[in-house]
Amino acid sequence: MQFSEVLLFLDREPNGTRLYYEIETETGQQISQTPTHLIFVADDNTTEVSRAMSRVEYAKNVQTGQFLYTSSKGDIKTMTSISMD
């Protein structure tokens, strides 16, 4: 068995005031994250290969029309398009 280092916090300031990004999908699901919070997104949702090509982005770089995984009661559903106002 081999152990590796785990990164838990990229940006932690428990007593500070924070800016949060509200990201909403076209189905109405929402998530609040700091600009430097990491989230998996994909640019395409048409094939199994394109869904597997998801990548990590900072919340501040997420764009309308990208896709992210959504879940319900702990079960991963499909990738849902992001709609930001």
XYZ file of N, CA and C in Angstrom:
255
model
N 0.845 -1.168 0.000
C 0.000 0.000 0.000
C 0.895 1.238 0.000
N 0.509 2.209 -0.806
C 1.274 3.453 -0.894
C 0.353 4.627 -0.565
N 0.822 5.529 0.271
C 0.042 6.698 0.660
C 0.511 7.905 -0.131
N -0.392 8.829 -0.362
C -0.034 10.063 -1.042
C -0.608 11.242 -0.260
N -0.039 12.408 -0.470
C -0.474 13.619 0.196
C -1.871 14.011 -0.289
N -2.694 14.508 0.616
C -4.042 14.941 0.283
C -4.144 16.441 0.515
N -4.650 17.149 -0.476
C -4.846 18.588 -0.383
C -6.293 18.840 0.030
N -6.489 19.411 1.232
C -7.837 19.618 1.731
C -8.365 21.024 1.476
N -7.530 22.044 1.642
C -7.986 23.419 1.477
C -7.024 24.177 0.569
N -7.547 24.797 -0.486
C -6.737 25.663 -1.323
C -6.753 27.087 -0.791
N -7.862 27.459 -0.200
C -8.047 28.833 0.255
C -8.945 28.800 1.482
N -8.350 28.899 2.657
C -9.142 28.784 3.884
C -8.882 29.978 4.784
N -9.946 30.678 5.125
C -9.876 31.803 6.047
C -11.190 31.801 6.828
N -11.287 30.997 7.908
C -12.570 30.781 8.588
C -13.209 32.031 9.180
N -12.451 33.070 9.482
C -13.024 34.268 10.101
C -13.180 35.432 9.133
N -12.921 35.216 7.869
C -12.999 36.289 6.880
C -14.342 36.341 6.168
N -14.615 37.465 5.531
C -15.793 37.614 4.688
C -15.454 37.091 3.302
N -16.366 36.351 2.699
C -16.077 35.693 1.422
C -17.078 36.076 0.343
N -16.608 36.088 -0.877
C -17.460 36.219 -2.054
C -17.831 34.805 -2.487
N -19.095 34.593 -2.802
C -19.546 33.290 -3.275
C -20.179 33.424 -4.646
N -19.915 32.446 -5.497
C -20.546 32.364 -6.808
C -21.746 31.423 -6.686
N -22.882 31.856 -7.192
C -24.079 31.020 -7.237
C -24.165 30.434 -8.640
N -24.042 29.139 -8.746
C -24.119 28.454 -10.036
C -25.420 27.669 -10.057
N -26.195 27.850 -11.129
C -27.489 27.180 -11.251
C -27.543 26.428 -12.572
N -28.120 25.235 -12.538
C -28.273 24.453 -13.764
C -29.615 24.783 -14.406
N -29.792 24.350 -15.633
C -31.048 24.606 -16.333
C -32.218 23.893 -15.679
N -31.949 22.894 -14.840
C -33.019 22.192 -14.127
C -33.290 22.810 -12.755
N -32.591 23.911 -12.427
C -32.853 24.634 -11.193
C -32.002 24.238 -10.006
N -31.108 23.287 -10.169
C -30.225 22.919 -9.060
C -29.173 24.008 -8.877
N -28.817 24.291 -7.616
C -27.898 25.389 -7.321
C -26.762 24.925 -6.432
N -25.637 25.629 -6.572
C -24.488 25.407 -5.697
C -23.827 26.754 -5.459
N -23.367 26.975 -4.230
C -22.644 28.198 -3.867
C -21.202 27.824 -3.590
N -20.282 28.527 -4.231
C -18.863 28.238 -4.068
C -18.059 29.520 -4.071
N -16.901 29.472 -3.417
C -15.973 30.593 -3.513
C -15.386 30.585 -4.921
N -14.838 31.703 -5.384
C -14.271 31.754 -6.737
C -13.180 30.709 -6.987
N -12.460 30.308 -5.949
C -11.370 29.349 -6.136
C -11.752 27.920 -5.756
N -13.042 27.688 -5.545
C -13.512 26.328 -5.282
C -13.426 25.535 -6.581
N -13.020 24.286 -6.501
C -12.884 23.441 -7.690
C -14.182 22.690 -7.971
N -14.530 22.612 -9.249
C -15.737 21.916 -9.681
C -15.455 21.235 -11.020
N -16.017 20.034 -11.217
C -15.854 19.319 -12.482
C -16.872 19.826 -13.492
N -16.407 20.183 -14.683
C -17.281 20.628 -15.765
C -16.888 19.918 -17.057
N -17.803 19.932 -18.020
C -17.536 19.418 -19.367
C -18.160 20.381 -20.359
N -17.597 20.449 -21.543
C -18.118 21.341 -22.578
C -19.183 20.684 -23.438
N -19.311 19.368 -23.335
C -20.207 18.621 -24.200
C -20.840 17.492 -23.398
N -22.052 17.132 -23.729
C -22.760 16.074 -23.027
C -23.414 15.104 -24.009
N -22.875 15.011 -25.221
C -23.553 14.242 -26.256
C -23.158 12.768 -26.304
N -21.970 12.424 -25.843
C -21.526 11.030 -25.897
C -20.880 10.633 -24.573
N -20.737 9.347 -24.368
C -20.065 8.841 -23.166
C -18.626 9.357 -23.100
N -17.964 9.454 -24.246
C -16.589 9.961 -24.303
C -16.536 11.423 -23.905
N -17.461 12.230 -24.422
C -17.448 13.655 -24.086
C -17.747 13.869 -22.609
N -18.624 13.054 -22.034
C -18.903 13.172 -20.599
C -17.686 12.761 -19.790
N -16.938 11.794 -20.271
C -15.730 11.344 -19.564
C -14.610 12.371 -19.653
N -14.734 13.343 -20.531
C -13.700 14.366 -20.714
C -13.907 15.550 -19.763
N -14.677 15.356 -18.703
C -14.862 16.447 -17.746
C -13.521 16.801 -17.124
N -13.421 18.047 -16.673
C -12.163 18.536 -16.119
C -12.458 19.426 -14.917
N -11.451 19.701 -14.146
C -11.599 20.546 -12.968
C -11.370 21.998 -13.355
N -12.273 22.870 -12.914
C -12.156 24.313 -13.136
C -12.408 25.029 -11.816
N -11.857 26.233 -11.684
C -12.245 27.093 -10.575
C -13.666 27.582 -10.840
N -14.451 27.769 -9.786
C -15.828 28.251 -9.940
C -15.872 29.559 -10.717
N -14.877 30.415 -10.550
C -14.864 31.705 -11.249
C -14.707 31.547 -12.758
N -14.290 30.382 -13.236
C -14.092 30.158 -14.669
C -15.219 29.372 -15.325
N -16.229 28.965 -14.556
C -17.348 28.201 -15.101
C -18.175 29.113 -16.007
N -18.611 28.565 -17.135
C -19.333 29.351 -18.135
C -20.718 28.780 -18.396
N -21.641 29.657 -18.780
C -22.962 29.234 -19.219
C -22.815 28.259 -20.385
N -23.590 27.184 -20.365
C -23.547 26.195 -21.441
C -22.648 25.014 -21.138
N -21.770 25.140 -20.147
C -20.979 23.981 -19.739
C -21.884 23.043 -18.954
N -21.405 21.844 -18.699
C -22.185 20.829 -18.003
C -21.488 20.420 -16.721
N -22.291 20.055 -15.705
C -21.729 19.496 -14.488
C -22.613 18.358 -14.024
N -22.023 17.465 -13.233
C -22.779 16.339 -12.718
C -23.724 16.811 -11.624
N -24.929 16.291 -11.626
C -25.883 16.575 -10.572
C -26.302 15.261 -9.932
N -26.794 15.346 -8.728
C -27.216 14.122 -8.047
C -28.504 14.347 -7.299
N -29.141 13.265 -6.959
C -30.362 13.302 -6.174
C -30.288 12.166 -5.173
N -30.334 12.510 -3.903
C -30.278 11.511 -2.830
C -29.026 10.652 -2.933
N -27.909 11.268 -3.307
C -26.639 10.557 -3.342
C -26.359 9.800 -4.619
N -27.326 9.681 -5.517
C -27.113 8.975 -6.779
C -26.765 9.978 -7.867
N -25.662 9.733 -8.575
C -25.277 10.627 -9.662
C -26.270 10.462 -10.794
N -26.795 11.583 -11.240
C -27.714 11.580 -12.378
C -26.912 11.815 -13.652
N -27.341 12.770 -14.414
C -26.682 13.094 -15.674
C -25.946 14.406 -15.540
N -25.231 14.755 -16.570
C -24.589 16.056 -16.610
C -25.642 17.062 -17.052
N -25.743 18.175 -16.333
C -26.762 19.174 -16.559
C -26.127 20.491 -16.982
N -26.705 21.154 -17.950
C -26.175 22.408 -18.465
C -26.271 23.509 -17.420
N -25.249 24.363 -17.381
C -25.185 25.481 -16.446
C -25.838 26.690 -17.092
N -26.691 27.370 -16.323
C -27.299 28.614 -16.793
C -27.023 29.673 -15.733
N -26.263 30.684 -16.100
C -25.900 31.737 -15.156
C -26.503 33.055 -15.628
N -27.146 33.761 -14.710
C -27.737 35.058 -15.040
C -26.783 36.168 -14.704
